[in-house]
Coordinates of C-alpha atoms in Angstrom, one line a residue:
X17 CA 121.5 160.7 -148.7
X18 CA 120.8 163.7 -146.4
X19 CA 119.5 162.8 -143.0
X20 CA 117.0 165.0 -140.7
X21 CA 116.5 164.8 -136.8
X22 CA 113.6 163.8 -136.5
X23 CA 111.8 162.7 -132.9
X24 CA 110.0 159.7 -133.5
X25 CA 106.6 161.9 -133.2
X26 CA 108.0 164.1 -136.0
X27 CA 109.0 160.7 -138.4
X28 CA 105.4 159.8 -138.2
X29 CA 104.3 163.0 -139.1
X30 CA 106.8 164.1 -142.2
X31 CA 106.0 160.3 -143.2
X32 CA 101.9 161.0 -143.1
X33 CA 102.9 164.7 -145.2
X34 CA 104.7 162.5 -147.8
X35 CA 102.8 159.8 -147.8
X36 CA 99.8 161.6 -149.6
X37 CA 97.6 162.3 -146.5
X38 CA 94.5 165.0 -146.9
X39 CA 93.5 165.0 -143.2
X40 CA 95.2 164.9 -139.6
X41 CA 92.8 164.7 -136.9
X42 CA 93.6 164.6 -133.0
X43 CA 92.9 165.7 -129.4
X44 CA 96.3 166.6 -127.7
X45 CA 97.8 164.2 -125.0
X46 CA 101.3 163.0 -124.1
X47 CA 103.5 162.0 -126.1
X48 CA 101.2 162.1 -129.3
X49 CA 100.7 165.9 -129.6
X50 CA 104.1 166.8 -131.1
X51 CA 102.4 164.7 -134.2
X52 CA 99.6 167.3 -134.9
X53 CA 101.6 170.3 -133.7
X54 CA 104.4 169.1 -136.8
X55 CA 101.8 169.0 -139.2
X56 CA 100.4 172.6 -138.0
X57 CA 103.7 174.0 -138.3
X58 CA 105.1 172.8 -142.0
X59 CA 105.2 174.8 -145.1
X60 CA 104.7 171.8 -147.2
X61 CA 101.6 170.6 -145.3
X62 CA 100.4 174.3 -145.6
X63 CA 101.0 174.2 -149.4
X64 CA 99.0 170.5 -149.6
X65 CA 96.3 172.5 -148.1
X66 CA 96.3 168.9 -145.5
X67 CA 93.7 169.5 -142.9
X68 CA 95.5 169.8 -139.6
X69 CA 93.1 171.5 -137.0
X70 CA 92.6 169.8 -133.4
X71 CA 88.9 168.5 -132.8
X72 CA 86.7 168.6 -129.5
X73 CA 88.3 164.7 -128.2
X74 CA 89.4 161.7 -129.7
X75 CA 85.8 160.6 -130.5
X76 CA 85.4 163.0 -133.0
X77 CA 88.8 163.1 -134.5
X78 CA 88.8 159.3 -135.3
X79 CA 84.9 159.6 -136.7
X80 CA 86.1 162.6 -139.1
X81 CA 88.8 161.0 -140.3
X82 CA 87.0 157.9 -141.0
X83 CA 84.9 160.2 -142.6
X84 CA 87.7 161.7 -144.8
X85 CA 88.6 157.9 -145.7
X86 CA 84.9 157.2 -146.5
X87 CA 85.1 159.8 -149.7
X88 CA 88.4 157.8 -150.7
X89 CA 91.6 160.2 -149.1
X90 CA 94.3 159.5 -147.0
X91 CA 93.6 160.5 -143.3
X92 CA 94.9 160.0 -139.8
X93 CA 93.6 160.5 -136.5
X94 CA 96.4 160.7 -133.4
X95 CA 95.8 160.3 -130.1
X96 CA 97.4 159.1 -126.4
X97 CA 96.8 155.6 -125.2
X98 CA 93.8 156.4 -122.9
X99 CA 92.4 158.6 -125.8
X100 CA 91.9 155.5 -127.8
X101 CA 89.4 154.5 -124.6
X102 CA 87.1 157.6 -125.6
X103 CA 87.2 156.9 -129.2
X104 CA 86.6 152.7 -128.8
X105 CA 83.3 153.0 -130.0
X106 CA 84.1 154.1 -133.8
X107 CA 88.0 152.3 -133.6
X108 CA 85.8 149.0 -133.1
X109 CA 83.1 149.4 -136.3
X110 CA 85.8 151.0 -138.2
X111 CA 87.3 147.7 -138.7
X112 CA 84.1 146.4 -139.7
X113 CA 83.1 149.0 -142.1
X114 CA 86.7 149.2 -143.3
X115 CA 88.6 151.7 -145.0
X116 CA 88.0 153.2 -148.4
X117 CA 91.1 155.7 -148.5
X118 CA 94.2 154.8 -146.4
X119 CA 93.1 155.5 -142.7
X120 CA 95.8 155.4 -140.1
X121 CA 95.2 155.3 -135.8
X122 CA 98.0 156.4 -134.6
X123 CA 98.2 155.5 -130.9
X124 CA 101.4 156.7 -128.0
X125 CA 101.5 154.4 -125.3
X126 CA 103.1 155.8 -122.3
X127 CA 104.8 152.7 -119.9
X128 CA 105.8 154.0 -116.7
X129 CA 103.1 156.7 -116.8
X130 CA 105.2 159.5 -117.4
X131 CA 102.1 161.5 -118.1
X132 CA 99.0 159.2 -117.7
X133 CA 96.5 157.5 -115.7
X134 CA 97.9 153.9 -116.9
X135 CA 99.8 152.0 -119.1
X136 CA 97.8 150.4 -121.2
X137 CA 99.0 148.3 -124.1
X138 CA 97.1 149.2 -127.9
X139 CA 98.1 146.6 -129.2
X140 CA 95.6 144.9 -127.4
X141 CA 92.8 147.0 -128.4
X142 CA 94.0 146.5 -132.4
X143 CA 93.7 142.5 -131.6
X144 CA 90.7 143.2 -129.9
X145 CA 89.5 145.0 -133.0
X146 CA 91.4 142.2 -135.1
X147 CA 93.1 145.0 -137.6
X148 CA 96.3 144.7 -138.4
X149 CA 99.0 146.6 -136.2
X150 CA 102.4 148.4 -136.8
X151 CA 104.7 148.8 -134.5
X152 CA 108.5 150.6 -135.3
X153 CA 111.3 149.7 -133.7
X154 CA 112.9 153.4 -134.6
X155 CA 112.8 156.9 -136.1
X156 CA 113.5 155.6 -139.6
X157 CA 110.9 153.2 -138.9
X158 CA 108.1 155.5 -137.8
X159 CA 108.8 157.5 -141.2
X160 CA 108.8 154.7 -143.6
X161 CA 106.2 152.9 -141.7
X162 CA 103.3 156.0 -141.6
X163 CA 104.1 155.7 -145.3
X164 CA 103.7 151.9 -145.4
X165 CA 100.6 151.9 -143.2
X166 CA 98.7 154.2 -145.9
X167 CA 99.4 151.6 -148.7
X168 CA 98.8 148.7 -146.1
X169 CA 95.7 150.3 -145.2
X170 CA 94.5 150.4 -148.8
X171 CA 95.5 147.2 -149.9
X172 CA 93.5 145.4 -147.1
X173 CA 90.7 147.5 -147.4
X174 CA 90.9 148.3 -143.2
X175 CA 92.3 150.6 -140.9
X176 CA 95.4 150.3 -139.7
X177 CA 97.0 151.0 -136.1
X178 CA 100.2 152.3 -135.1
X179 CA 101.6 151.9 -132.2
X180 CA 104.4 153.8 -130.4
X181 CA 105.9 154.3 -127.0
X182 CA 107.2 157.5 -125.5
X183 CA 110.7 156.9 -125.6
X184 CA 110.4 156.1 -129.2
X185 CA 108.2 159.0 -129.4
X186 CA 110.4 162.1 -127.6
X187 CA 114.2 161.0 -128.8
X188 CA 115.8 161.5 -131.7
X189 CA 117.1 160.3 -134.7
X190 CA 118.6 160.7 -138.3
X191 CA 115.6 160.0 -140.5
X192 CA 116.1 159.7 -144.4
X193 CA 113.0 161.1 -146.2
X194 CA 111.4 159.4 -149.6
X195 CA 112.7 160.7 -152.7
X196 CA 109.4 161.6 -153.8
X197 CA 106.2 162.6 -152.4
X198 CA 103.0 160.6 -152.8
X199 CA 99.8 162.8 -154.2
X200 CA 96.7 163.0 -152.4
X201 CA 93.9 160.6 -153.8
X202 CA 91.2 162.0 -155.6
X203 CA 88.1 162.1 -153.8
X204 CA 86.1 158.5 -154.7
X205 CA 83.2 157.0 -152.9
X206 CA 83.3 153.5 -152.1
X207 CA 82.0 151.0 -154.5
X208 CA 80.1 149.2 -152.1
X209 CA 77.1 152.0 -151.1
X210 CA 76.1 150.5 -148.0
X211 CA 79.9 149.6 -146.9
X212 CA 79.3 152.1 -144.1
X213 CA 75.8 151.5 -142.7
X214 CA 76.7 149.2 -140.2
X215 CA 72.5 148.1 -139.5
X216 CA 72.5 144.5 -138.4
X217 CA 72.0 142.7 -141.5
X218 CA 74.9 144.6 -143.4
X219 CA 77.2 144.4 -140.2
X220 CA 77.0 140.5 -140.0
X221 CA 78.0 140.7 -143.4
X222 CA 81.0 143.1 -142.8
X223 CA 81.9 141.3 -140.3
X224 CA 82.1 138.0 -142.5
X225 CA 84.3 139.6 -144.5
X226 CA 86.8 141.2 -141.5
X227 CA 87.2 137.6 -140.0
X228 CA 87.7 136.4 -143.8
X229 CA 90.8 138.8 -144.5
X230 CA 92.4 137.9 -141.2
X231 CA 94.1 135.1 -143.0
X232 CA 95.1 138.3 -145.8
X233 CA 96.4 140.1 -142.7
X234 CA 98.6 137.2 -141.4
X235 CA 100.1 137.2 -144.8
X236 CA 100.4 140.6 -145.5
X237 CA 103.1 140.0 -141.5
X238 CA 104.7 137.6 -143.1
X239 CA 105.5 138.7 -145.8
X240 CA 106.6 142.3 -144.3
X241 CA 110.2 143.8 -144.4
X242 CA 109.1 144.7 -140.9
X243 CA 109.3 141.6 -139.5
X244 CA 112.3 139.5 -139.5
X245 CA 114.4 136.3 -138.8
X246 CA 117.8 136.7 -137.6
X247 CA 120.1 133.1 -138.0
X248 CA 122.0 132.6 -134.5
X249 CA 124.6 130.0 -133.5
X250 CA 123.8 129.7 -130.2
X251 CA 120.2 127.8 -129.8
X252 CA 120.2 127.7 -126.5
X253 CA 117.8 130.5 -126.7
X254 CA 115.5 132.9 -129.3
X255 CA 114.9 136.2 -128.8
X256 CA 111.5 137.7 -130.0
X257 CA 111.8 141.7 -130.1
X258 CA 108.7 143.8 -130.5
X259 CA 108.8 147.4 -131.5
X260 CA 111.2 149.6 -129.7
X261 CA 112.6 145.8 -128.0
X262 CA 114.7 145.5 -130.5
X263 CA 116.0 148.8 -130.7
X264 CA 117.0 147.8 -126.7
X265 CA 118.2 144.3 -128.1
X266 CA 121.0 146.0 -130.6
X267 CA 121.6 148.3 -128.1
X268 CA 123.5 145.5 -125.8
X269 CA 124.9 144.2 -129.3
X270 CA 126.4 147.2 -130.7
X271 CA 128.1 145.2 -133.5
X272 CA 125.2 143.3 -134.4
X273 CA 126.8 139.6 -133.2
X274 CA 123.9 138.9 -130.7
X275 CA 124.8 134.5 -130.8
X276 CA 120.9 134.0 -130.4
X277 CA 118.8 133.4 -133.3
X278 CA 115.9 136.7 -133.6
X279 CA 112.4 137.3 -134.5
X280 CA 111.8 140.9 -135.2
X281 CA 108.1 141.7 -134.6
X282 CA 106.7 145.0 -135.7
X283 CA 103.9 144.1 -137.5
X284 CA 100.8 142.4 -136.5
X285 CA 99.2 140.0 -136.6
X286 CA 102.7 137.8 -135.0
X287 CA 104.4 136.2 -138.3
X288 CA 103.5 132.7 -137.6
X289 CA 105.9 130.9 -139.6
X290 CA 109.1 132.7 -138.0
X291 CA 107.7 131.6 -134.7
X292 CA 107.0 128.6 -135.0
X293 CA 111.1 128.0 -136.3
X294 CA 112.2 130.0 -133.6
X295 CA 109.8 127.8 -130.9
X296 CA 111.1 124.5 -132.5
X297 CA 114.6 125.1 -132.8
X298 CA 115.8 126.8 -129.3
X299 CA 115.5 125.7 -126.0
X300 CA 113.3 128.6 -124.7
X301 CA 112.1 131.8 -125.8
X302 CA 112.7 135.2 -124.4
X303 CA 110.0 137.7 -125.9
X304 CA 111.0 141.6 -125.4
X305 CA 108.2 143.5 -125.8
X306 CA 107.0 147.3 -124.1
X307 CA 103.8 147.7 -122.3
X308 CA 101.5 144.1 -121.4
X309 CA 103.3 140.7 -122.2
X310 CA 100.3 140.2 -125.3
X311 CA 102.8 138.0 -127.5
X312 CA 104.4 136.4 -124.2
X313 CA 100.7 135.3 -122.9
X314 CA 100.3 134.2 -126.8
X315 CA 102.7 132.2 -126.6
X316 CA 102.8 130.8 -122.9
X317 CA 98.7 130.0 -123.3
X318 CA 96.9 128.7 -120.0
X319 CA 99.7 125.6 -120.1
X320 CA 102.6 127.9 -118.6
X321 CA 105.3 126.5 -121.2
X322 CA 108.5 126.9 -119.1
X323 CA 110.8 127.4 -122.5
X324 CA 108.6 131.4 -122.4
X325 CA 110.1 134.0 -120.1
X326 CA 109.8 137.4 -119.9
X327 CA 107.4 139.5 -118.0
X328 CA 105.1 137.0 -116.6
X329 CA 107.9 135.1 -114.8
X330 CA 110.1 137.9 -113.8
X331 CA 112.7 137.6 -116.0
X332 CA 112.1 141.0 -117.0
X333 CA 109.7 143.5 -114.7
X334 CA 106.6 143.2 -115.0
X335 CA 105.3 146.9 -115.3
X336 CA 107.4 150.1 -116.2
X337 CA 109.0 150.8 -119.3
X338 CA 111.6 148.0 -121.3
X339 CA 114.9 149.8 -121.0
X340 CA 118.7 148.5 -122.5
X341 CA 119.9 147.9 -119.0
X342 CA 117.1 145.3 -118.5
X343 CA 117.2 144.2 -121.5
X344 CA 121.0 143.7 -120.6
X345 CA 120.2 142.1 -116.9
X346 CA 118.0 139.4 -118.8
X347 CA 120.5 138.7 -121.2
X348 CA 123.4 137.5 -118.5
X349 CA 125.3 140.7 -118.6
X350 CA 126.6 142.7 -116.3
X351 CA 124.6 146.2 -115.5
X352 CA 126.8 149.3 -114.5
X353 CA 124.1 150.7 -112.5
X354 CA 123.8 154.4 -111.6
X355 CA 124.8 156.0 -107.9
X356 CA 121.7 156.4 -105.8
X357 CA 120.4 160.1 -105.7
X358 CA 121.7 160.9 -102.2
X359 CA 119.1 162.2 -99.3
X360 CA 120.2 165.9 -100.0
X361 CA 118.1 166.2 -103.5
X362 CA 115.0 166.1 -102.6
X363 CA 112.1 165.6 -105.2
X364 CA 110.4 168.4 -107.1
X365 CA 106.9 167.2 -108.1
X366 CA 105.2 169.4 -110.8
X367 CA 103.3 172.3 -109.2
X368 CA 101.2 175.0 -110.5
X369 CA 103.0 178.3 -112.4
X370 CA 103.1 181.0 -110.6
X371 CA 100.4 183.6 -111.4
X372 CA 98.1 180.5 -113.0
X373 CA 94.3 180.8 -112.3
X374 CA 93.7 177.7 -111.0
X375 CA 95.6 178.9 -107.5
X376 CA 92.6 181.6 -107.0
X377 CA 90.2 179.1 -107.7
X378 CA 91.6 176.6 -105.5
X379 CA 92.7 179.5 -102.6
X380 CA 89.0 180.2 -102.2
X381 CA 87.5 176.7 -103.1
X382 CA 89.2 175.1 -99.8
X383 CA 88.4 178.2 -97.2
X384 CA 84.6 177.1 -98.3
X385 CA 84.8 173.7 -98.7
X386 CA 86.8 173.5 -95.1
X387 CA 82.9 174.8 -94.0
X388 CA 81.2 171.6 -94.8
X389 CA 84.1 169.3 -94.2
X390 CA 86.7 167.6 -96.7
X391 CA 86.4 164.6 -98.9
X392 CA 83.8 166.4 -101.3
X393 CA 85.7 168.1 -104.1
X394 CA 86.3 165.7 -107.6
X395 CA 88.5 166.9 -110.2
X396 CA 89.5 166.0 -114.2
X397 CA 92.3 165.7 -116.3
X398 CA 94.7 169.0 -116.3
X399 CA 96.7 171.2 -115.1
X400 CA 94.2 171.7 -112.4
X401 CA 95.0 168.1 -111.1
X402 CA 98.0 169.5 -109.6
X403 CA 95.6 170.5 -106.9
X404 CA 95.8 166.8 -105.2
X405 CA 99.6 167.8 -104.4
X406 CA 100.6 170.7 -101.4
X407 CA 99.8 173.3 -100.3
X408 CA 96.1 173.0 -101.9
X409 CA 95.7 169.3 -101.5
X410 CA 92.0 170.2 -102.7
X411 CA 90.7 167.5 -104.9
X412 CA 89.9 163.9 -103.9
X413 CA 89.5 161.9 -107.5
X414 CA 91.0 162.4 -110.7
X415 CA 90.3 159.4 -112.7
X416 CA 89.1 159.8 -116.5
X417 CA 88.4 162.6 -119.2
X418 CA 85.1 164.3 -118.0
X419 CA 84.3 161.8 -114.8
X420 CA 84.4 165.1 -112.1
X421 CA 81.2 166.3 -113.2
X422 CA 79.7 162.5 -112.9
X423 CA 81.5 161.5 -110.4
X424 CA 80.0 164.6 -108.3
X425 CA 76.6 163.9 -109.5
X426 CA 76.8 160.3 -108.1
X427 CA 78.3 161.2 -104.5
X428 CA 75.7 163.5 -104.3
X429 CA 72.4 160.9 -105.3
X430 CA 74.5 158.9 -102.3
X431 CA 73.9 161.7 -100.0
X432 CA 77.3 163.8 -100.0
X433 CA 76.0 167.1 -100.2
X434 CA 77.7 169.5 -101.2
X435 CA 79.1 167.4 -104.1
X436 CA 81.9 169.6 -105.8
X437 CA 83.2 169.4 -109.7
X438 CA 86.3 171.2 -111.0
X439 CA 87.1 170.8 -115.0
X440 CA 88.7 172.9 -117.5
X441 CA 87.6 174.5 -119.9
X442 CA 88.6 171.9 -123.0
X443 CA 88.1 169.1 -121.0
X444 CA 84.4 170.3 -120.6
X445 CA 83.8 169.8 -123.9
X446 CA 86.1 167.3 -124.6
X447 CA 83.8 164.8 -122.1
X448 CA 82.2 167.2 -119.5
X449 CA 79.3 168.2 -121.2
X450 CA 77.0 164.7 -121.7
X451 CA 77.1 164.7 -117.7
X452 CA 76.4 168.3 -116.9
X453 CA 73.2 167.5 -119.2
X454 CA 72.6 164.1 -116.8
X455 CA 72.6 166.4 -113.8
X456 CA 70.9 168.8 -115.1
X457 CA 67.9 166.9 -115.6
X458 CA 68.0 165.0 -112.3
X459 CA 68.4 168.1 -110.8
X460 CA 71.2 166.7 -109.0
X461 CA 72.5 169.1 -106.5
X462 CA 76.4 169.8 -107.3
X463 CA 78.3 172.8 -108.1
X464 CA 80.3 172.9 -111.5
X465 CA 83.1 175.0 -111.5
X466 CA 84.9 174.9 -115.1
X467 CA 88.2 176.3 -114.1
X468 CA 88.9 178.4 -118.0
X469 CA 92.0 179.5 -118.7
X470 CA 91.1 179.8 -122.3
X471 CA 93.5 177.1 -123.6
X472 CA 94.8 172.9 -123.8
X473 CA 97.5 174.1 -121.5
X474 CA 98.7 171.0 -119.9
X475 CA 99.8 169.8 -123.3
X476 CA 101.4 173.3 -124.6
X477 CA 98.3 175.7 -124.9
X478 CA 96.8 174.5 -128.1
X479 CA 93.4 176.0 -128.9
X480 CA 90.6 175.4 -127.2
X481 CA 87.1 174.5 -128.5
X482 CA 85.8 175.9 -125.7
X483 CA 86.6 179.3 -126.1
X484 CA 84.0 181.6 -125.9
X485 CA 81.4 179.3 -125.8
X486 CA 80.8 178.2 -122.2
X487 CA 78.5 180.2 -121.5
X488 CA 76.2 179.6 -124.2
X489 CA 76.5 175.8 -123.8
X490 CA 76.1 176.0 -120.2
X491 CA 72.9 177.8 -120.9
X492 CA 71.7 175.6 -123.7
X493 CA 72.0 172.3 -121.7
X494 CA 69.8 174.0 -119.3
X495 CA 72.2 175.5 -116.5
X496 CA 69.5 178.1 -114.9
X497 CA 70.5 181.5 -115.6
X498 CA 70.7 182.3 -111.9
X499 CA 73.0 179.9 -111.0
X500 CA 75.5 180.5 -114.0
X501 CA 78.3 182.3 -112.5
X502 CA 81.5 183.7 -114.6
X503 CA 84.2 185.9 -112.8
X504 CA 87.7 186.8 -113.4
X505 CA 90.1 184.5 -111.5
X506 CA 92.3 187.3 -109.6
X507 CA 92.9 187.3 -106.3
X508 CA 91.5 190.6 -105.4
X509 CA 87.9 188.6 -106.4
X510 CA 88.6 185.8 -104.3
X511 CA 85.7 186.8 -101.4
X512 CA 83.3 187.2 -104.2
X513 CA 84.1 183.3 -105.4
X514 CA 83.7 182.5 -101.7
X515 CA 80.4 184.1 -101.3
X516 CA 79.4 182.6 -104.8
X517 CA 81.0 179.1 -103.4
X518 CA 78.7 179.3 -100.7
X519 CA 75.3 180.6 -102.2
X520 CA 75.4 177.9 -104.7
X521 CA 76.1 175.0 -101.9
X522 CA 72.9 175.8 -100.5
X523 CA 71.4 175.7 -103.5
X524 CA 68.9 172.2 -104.2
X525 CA 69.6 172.4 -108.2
X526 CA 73.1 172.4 -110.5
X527 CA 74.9 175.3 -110.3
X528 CA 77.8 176.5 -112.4
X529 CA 80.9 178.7 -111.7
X530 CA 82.8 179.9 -114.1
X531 CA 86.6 181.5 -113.1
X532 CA 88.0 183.0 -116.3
X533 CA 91.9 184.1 -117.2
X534 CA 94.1 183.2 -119.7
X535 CA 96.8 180.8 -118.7
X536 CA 99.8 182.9 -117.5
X537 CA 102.1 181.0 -120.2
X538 CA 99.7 181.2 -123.0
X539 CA 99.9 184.8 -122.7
X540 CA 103.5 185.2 -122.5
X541 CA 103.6 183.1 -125.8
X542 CA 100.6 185.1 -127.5
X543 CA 102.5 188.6 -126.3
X544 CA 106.0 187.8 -127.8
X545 CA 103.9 186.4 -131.2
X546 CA 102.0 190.0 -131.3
X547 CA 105.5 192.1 -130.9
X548 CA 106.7 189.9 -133.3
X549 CA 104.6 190.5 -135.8
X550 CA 104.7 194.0 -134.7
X551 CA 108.0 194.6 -135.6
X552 CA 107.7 192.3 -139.0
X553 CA 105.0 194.8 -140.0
X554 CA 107.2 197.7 -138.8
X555 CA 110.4 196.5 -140.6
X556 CA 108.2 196.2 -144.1
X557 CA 107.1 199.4 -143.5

């Protein structure tokens, strides 16, 4: 059977194409964005006519592709780990109005922070929301199990998550592809008119129902092909690998003779019956999992059973990524480890390109701001947070989607006048705009400046909802017409951001400043598509 190369990102997303889905919804955010961008990009998706445009944040894309599930299609809504924070509200009813067409949440944790604020585990949020979870251990996995997670989804009535992690996500892998692709569903409403109006009296009942199926759910794990019980001679020990754990597991046994007997976990809830042999038959346990120790603390409970190790006891570290050489260390072997990087390499931390907007703004921003005295400038999520590092070291907070403009507003009700916010453009209306409006009708005195470069650039210049609309939001929100600022972000206008810098400090009131150019790599991108297309036209010609 012919293989492809898929990266794990890329397995979930020819899976969802063949697995009959109408809908992709998503906000972009390492390492989930390569899902989307797959979809965007394939002929065969094209063909399906599967919806595949980003939305304003993950809010939105997991409420319109509940939506699309609602009138009885398949759908799926992608995000990062801390996007599944923004979109908690409708993740949590969703598994109490349940799923009418095959929804998947597809969620890519990130341990070790490669790109991200935290490292947050999703599987604690699906527990939380008490849906069942799936979790794949590889590429092939991640293919079969988007397809999988459709029929799953369908047959338990209920959203299902899956959860990946960014190694699993950004390497690659031989994948073999179904023989056949599944059709779309038909468009059908759910039987059940009122499954979806969650007021009190029909919630309780949904809710009935959702702690009802849990015992469905555990069945549904162990009875998977997912989840697995490995015989071992040696019971001195049981391994129990979650997810990409026992990828790392086989990895230190590359002929498949580990002598300890395994429990393969990789979908949720745990499969209770495997556990319990493995518990009652070995000595003690050793639970491999990536991200929090959820099954470990399961298992340990408040008694702190000695025959559990893993993270919580130090066997293996207790934040960071799960990697084969630890995986290795725990096991009793001996690690190879790397040289040290000598003193003569020195670090190179990421740093803004050259040519990018954001240097103007900042250049100018800190000659004004040095006026009034540091410790007054909060930023967002973007390439502008590359401001924290030198030469700017210009913004003092970076903590959450949208949280600059808030942020500002509440230094500034403590007395920290001028109170500073610097956003982009998409994250403005990603999560910007509900505390522009809070200002705004406090009056609050802070200045905005939404930094627009006219693109999602951090994650690869995707399209902006933004674009040309700032203006007219910033205006309909009630931004006062004379203090709504836009200027090109050159250097040659750097004294007239100054001057506007410092006219709107004085000012008692919001004020918004609006730098505009397109992001230098965007552009290069966008010119070598025109000339392209240029000379396609030309050759037909």
């Amino acid at each position: 059977m012919q293989k492809s190369l898929l990266l794990g990102v890329e397995a979930i997303a020819q899976g969802a194409i063949d697995g009959g889905m109408s809908g992709v919804y998503a906000y972009p955010g390492t390492p989930s964005t390569e899902i989307t961008e797959y979809i965007q990009h394939s002929k065969q998706a094209q063909e399906l006519n599967i919806h595949r445009d980003w939305a304003a944040n993950e809010k939105t894309a997991m409420e319109s592709a509940l939506g699309m599930s609602y009138a009885g299609k398949r759908s799926m809504v992608c995000m990062k780990h801390v996007g599944l924070n923004v979109a908690a509200d409708c993740f949590m009813n969703a598994a109490i109005t349940g799923a009418n067409g095959g929804m998947l949440i597809v969620v890519a944790d990130d341990p070790s922070m490669h790109s991200s604020q935290n490292e947050q585990d999703s599987r604690v949020y699906g527990k939380f929301a008490m849906m069942p979870i799936l979790e794949p251990s590889n590429q092939q996995e991640a293919y079969d199990m988007t397809r999988f997670g459709f029929e799953l989804s369908e047959a338990c009535e209920i959203p299902v998550l899956l959860r990946l992690t960014t190694r699993l996500a950004h390497s690659r892998a031989g994948v073999v592809r179904a023989a056949e692709v599944v059709a779309q569903n038909e468009m059908k409403l759910p039987e059940d008119k009122v499954q979806f109006v969650l007021l009190p009296g029909i919630a309780r009942k949904r809710y009935k129902l959702l702690l009802n199926n849990q015992a469905k759910f555990e069945t549904a794990s162990e009875e998977s092909p997912y989840n697995t019980y490995t015989e071992g001679t040696d019971k001195s020990m049981g391994i129990i690998a979650c997810g990409l754990g026992y990828n790392y597991l086989m990895e230190n046994y590359p002929n498949g003779d580990c002598p300890y007997p395994v429990v393969k976990v990789s979908q949720y809830p745990i499969p209770r019956t495997m556990i319990q042999k493995i518990t009652s038959e070995c000595d003690k346990v050793m639970i491999l999992e990536e991200g929090y120790p959820v099954v470990e603390e399961m298992l340990k409970g408040y008694l702190e059973k000695e025959a559990v190790i893993g993270r919580l006891d130090g066997t293996l570290s207790r934040d960071g990524e799960l990697k084969p050489e630890m995986v290795g260390r725990a096991l009793g072997f001996d690690v190879e480890e790397g040289a040290e990087v000598p003193n003569l390499v020195s670090a190179r931390p990421p740093a803004l390109c050259v040519g990018c907007s954001h240097i103007d703004v900042y250049t100018a921003l800190n000659e004004v701001v040095a006026e009034y005295g540091e410790g007054r400038v909060f930023a967002d999520i973007g390439c502008y947070t590359l401001g924290a590092l030198p030469p700017f070291n210009a913004i003092n907070s970076c903590v959450d989607m949208g949280a600059s403009i808030t942020m500002a507003k509440g230094a500034a009700d403590a007395g920290l006048i001028p109170s500073v916010a610097v956003i982009g453009d998409s994250t403005f209306t990603h999560s910007g705009m509900t505390g522009l409006l809070d200002a705004i009708n406090e009056k609050t005195p802070i200045t905005v400046i939404i930094s627009d470069n006219e693109s999602i650039s951090m994650t690869g210049g995707q399209h902006s909802s933004a674009k040309g609309k700032l203006e007219a939001i910033c205006e309909g929100l009630g931004v006062e017409e004379d203090h709504l600022h836009v200027l090109t972000a050159v250097p040659k206008k750097r004294d007239d951001l100054k001057e506007m810098l410092r006219k709107e400090f004085e000012y008692q009131g919001v004020s918004v400043i609006i730098p505009r150019r397109v992001c230098v790599q965007k552009n290069v991108r966008d010119q070598k598509i025109k000339k392209a297309a240029k000379a396609k036209a030309a050759a037909k010609a």
